[in-house]
PDB file of C-alpha atoms in Angstrom:
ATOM      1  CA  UNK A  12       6.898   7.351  -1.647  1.00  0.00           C
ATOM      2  CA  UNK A  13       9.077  10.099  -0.203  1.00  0.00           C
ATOM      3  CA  UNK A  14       8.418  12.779  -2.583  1.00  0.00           C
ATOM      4  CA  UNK A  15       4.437  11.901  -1.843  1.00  0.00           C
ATOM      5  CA  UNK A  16       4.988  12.774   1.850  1.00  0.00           C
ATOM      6  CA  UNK A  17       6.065  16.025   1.326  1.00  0.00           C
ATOM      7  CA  UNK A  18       3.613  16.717  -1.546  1.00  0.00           C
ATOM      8  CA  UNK A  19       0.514  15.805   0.465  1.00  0.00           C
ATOM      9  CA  UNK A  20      -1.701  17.814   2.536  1.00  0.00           C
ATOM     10  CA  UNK A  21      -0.282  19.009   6.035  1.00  0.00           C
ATOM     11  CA  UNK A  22      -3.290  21.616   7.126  1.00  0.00           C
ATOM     12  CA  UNK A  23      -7.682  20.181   6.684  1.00  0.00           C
ATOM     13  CA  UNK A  24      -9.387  22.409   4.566  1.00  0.00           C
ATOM     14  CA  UNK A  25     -11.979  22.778   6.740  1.00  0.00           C
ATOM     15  CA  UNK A  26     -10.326  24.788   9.745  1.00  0.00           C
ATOM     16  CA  UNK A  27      -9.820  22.162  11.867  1.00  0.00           C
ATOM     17  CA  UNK A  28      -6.014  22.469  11.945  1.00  0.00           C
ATOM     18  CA  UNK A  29      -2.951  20.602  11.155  1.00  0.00           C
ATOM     19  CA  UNK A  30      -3.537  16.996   9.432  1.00  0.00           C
ATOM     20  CA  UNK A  31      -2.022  15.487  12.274  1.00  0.00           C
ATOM     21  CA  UNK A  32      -3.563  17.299  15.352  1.00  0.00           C
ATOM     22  CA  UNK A  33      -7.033  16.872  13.785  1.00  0.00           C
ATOM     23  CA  UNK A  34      -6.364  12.748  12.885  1.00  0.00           C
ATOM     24  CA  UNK A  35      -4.150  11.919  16.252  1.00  0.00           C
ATOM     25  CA  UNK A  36      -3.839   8.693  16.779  1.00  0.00           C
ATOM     26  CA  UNK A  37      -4.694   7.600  12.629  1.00  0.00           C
ATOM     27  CA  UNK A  38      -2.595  10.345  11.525  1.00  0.00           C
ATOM     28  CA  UNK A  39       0.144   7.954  10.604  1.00  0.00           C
ATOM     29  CA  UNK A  40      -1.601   4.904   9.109  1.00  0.00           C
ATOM     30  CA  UNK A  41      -2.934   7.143   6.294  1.00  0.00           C
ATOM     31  CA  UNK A  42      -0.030   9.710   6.165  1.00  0.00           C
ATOM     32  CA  UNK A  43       1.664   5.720   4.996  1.00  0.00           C
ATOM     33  CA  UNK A  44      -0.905   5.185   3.355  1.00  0.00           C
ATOM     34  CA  UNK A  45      -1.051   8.578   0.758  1.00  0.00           C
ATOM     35  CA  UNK A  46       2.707   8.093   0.360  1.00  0.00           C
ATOM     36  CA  UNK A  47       2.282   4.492  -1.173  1.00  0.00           C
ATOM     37  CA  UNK A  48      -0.534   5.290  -3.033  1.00  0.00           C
ATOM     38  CA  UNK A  49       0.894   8.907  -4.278  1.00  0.00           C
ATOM     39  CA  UNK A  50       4.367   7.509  -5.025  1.00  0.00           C
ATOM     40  CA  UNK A  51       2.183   4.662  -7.234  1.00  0.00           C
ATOM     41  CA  UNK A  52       0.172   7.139  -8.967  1.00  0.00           C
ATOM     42  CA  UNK A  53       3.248   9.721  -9.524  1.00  0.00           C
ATOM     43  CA  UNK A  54       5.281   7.170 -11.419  1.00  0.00           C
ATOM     44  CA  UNK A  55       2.268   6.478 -13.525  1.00  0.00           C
ATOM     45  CA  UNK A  56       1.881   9.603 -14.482  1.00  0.00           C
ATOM     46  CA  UNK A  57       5.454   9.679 -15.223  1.00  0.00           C
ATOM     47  CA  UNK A  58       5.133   6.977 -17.363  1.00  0.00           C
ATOM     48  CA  UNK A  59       2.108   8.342 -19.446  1.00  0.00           C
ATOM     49  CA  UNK A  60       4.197  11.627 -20.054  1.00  0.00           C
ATOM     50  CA  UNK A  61       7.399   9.484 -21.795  1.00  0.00           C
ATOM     51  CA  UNK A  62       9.542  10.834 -18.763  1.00  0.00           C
ATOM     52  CA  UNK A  63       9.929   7.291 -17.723  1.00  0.00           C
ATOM     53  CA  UNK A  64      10.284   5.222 -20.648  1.00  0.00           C
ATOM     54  CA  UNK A  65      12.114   1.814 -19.089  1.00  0.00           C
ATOM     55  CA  UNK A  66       9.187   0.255 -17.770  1.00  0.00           C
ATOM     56  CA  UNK A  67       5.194   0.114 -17.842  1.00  0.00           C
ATOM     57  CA  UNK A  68       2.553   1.539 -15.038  1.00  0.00           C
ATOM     58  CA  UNK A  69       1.812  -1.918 -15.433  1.00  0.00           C
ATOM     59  CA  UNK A  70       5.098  -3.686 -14.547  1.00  0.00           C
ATOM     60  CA  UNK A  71       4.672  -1.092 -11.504  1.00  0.00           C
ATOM     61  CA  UNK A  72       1.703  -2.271 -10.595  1.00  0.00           C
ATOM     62  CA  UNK A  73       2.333  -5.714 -10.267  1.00  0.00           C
ATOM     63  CA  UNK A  74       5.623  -4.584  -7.991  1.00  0.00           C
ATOM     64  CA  UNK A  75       3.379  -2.335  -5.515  1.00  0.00           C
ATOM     65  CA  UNK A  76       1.350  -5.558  -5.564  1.00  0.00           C
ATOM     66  CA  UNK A  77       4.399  -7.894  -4.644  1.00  0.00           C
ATOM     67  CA  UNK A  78       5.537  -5.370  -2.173  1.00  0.00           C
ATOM     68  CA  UNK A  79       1.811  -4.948  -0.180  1.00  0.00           C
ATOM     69  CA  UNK A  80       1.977  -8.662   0.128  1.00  0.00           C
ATOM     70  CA  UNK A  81       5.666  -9.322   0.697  1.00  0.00           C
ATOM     71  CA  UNK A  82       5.498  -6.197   3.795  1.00  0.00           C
ATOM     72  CA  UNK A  83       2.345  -7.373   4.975  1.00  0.00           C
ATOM     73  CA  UNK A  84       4.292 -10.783   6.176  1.00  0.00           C
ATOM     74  CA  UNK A  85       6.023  -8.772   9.087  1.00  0.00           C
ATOM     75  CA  UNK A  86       2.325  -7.729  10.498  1.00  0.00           C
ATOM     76  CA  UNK A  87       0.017  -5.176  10.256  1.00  0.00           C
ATOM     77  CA  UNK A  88       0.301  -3.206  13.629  1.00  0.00           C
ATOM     78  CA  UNK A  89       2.574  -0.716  12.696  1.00  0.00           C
ATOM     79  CA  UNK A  90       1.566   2.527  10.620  1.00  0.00           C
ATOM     80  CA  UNK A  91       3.048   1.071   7.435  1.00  0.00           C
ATOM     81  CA  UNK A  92       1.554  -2.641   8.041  1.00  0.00           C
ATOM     82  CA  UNK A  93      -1.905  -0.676   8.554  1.00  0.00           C
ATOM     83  CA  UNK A  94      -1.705   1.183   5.407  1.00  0.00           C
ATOM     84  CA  UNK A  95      -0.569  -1.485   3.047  1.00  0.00           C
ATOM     85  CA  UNK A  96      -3.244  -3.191   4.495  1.00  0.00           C
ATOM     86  CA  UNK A  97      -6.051  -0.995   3.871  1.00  0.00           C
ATOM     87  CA  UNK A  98      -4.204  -0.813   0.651  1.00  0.00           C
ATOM     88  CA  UNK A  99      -4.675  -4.445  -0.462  1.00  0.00           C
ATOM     89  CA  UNK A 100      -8.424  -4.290   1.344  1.00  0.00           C
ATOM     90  CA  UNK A 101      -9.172  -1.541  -1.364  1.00  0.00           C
ATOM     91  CA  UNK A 102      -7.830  -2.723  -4.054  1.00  0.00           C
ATOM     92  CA  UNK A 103      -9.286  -6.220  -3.442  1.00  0.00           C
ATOM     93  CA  UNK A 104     -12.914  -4.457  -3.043  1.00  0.00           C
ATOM     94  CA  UNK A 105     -12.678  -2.504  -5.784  1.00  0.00           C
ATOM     95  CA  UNK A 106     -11.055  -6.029  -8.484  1.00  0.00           C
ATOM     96  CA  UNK A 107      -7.571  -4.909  -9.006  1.00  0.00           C
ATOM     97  CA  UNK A 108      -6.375  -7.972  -8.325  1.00  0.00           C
ATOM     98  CA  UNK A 109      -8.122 -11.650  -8.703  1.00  0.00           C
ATOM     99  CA  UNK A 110      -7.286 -14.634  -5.939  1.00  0.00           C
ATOM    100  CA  UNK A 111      -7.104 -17.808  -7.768  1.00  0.00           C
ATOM    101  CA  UNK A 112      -7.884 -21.195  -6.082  1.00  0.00           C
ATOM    102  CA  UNK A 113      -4.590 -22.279  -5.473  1.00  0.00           C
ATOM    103  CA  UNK A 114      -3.677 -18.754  -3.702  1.00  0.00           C
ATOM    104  CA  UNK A 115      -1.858 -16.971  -6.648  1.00  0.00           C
ATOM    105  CA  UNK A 116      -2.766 -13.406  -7.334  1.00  0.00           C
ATOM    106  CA  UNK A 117      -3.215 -11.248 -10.756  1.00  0.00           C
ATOM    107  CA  UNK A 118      -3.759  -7.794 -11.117  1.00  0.00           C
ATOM    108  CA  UNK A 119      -6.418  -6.361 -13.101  1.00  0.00           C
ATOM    109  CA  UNK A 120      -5.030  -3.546 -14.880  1.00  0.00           C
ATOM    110  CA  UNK A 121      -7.773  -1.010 -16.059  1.00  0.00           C
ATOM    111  CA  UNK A 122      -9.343  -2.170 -12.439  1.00  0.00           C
ATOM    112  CA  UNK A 123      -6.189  -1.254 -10.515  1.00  0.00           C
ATOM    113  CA  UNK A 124      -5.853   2.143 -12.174  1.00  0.00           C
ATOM    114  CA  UNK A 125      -8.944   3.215 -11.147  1.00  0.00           C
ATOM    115  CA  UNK A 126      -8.351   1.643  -7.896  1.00  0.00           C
ATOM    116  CA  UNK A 127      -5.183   3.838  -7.575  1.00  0.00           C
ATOM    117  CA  UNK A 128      -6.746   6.883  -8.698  1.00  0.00           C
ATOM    118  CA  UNK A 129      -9.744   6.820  -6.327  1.00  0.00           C
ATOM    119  CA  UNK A 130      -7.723   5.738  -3.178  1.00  0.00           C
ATOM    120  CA  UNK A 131      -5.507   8.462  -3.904  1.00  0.00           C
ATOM    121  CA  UNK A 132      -8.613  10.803  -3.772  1.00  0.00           C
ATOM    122  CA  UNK A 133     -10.334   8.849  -0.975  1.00  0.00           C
ATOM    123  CA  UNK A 134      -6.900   9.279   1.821  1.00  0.00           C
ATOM    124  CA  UNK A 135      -7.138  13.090   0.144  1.00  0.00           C
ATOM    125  CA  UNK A 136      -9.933  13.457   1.586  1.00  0.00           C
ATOM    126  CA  UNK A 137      -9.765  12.423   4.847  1.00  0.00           C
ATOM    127  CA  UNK A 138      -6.788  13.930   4.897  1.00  0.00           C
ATOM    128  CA  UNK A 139      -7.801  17.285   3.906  1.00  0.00           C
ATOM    129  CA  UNK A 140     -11.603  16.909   5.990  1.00  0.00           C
ATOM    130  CA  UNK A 141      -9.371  15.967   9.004  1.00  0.00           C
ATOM    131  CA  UNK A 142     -11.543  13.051   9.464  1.00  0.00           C
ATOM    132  CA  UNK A 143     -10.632  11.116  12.683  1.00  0.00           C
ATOM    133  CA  UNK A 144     -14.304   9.120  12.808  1.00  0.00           C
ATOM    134  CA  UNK A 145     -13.899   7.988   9.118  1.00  0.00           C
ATOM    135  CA  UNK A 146     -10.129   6.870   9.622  1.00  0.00           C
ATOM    136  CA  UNK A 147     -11.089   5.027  12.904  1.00  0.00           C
ATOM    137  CA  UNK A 148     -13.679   3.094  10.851  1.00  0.00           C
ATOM    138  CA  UNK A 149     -11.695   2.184   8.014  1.00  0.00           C
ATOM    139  CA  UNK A 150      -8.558   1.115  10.047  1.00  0.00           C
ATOM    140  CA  UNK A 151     -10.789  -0.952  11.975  1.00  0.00           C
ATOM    141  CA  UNK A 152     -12.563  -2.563   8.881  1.00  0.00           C
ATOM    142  CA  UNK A 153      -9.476  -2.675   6.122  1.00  0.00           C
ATOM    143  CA  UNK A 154      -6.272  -2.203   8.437  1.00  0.00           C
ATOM    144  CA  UNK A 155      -6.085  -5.494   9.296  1.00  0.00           C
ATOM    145  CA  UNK A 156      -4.873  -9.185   7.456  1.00  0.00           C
ATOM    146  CA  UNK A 157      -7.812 -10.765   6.618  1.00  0.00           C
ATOM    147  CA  UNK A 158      -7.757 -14.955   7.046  1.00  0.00           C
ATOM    148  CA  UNK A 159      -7.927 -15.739   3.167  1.00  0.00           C
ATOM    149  CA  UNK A 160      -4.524 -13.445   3.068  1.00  0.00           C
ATOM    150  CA  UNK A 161      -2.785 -14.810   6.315  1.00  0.00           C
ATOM    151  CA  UNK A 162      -3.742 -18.636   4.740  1.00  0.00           C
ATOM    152  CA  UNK A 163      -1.697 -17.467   2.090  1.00  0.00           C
ATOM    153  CA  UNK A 164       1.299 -15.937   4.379  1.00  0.00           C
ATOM    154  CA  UNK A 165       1.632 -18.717   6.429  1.00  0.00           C
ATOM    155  CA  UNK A 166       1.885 -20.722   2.649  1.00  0.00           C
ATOM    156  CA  UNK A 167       4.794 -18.867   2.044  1.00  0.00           C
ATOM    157  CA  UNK A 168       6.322 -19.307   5.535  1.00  0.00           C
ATOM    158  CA  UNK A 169       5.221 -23.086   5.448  1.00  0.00           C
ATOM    159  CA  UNK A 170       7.411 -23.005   2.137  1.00  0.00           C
ATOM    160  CA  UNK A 171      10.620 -21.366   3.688  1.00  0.00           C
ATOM    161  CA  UNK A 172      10.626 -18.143   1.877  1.00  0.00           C
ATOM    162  CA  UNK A 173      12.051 -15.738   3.505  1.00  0.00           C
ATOM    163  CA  UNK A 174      10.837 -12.288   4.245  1.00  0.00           C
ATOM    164  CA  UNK A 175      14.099 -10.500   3.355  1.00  0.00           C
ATOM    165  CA  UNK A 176      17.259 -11.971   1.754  1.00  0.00           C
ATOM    166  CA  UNK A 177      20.069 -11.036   4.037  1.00  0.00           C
ATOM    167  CA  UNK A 178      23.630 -10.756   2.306  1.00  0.00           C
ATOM    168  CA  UNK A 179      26.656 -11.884   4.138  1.00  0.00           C
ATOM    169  CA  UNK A 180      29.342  -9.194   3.633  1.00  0.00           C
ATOM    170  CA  UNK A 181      32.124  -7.424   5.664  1.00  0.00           C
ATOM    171  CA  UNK A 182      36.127  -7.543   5.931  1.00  0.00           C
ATOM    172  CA  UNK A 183      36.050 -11.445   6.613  1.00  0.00           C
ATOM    173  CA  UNK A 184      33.292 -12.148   3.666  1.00  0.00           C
ATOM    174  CA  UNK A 185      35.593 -10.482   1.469  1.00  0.00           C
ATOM    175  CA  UNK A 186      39.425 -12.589   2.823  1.00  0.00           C
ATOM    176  CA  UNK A 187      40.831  -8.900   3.865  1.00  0.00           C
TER     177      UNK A 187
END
């Protein structure tokens, strides 16, 4: 995720300027959004080039899954609750993840690469085109928790899981 931020595009291609000046306000939702996605498809490729040889794109996968959902439970009005969820909306439009009836999810793994590769290519774009309009649109149609996936948060808070686990630790934790 941090490696993508500095590895993305910081100037459009099309002389409109910096990334930032020519996106304002969405600059940040989808500068979130290319790191997660990046980071995602950078470790994949890792993987497929034996650099990384201690787990599967698919066991990564399923994490970046978890983790959209598990972030997504502490809202979507910040620039990384907006990407993750235009995240999970394009994943879920393009299959790379089914929604069973009792509100379990499981990712579809030749459907989530290509859902990784062309969301990569699709925040590239706007990125690089400096598109404000498009951005504004697709925050406003995928940046937000949907009700079928805030039925499902408030499950989990129904349930008592916690968001975080929070460790108990210090001097007096410890007898010293």
């Amino acid at each position: 995720h941090e490696v993508a931020h500095g590895l993305g595009i910081k100037q459009t291609l099309n002389g409109k300027g910096s990334v930032r000046g020519a996106m304002q306000n969405t600059a940040s939702g989808f500068e979130e959004a290319k790191a997660d996605i990046l980071g995602l498809f950078m470790v994949t490729k890792l993987i497929e080039k034996g650099i990384v040889t201690d787990c599967s794109a698919e066991d990564n996968y399923v994490t970046f899954m978890a983790g959209l959902i598990r972030s997504v439970r502490f809202g979507a009005g910040d620039a990384h609750g907006k990407a993750n969820m235009m995240c999970f909306n394009y994943f879920a439009n393009m299959g790379a993840f089914k929604r069973s009836s009792d509100g379990t999810y499981k990712v579809d793994f030749e459907k989530m690469k290509v859902a990784m590769n062309s969301w990569s290519k699709e925040i590239l774009e706007i990125q690089g085109n400096g598109d404000k309009e498009k951005a504004i649109k697709y925050l406003k149609e995928s940046g937000i928790i949907k009700p079928e996936l805030q039925k499902d948060i408030e499950r989990l808070k129904d349930a008592n899981i916690p968001k975080d686990i929070i460790f108990e630790q210090g001097t007096e934790v410890l007898g010293l």
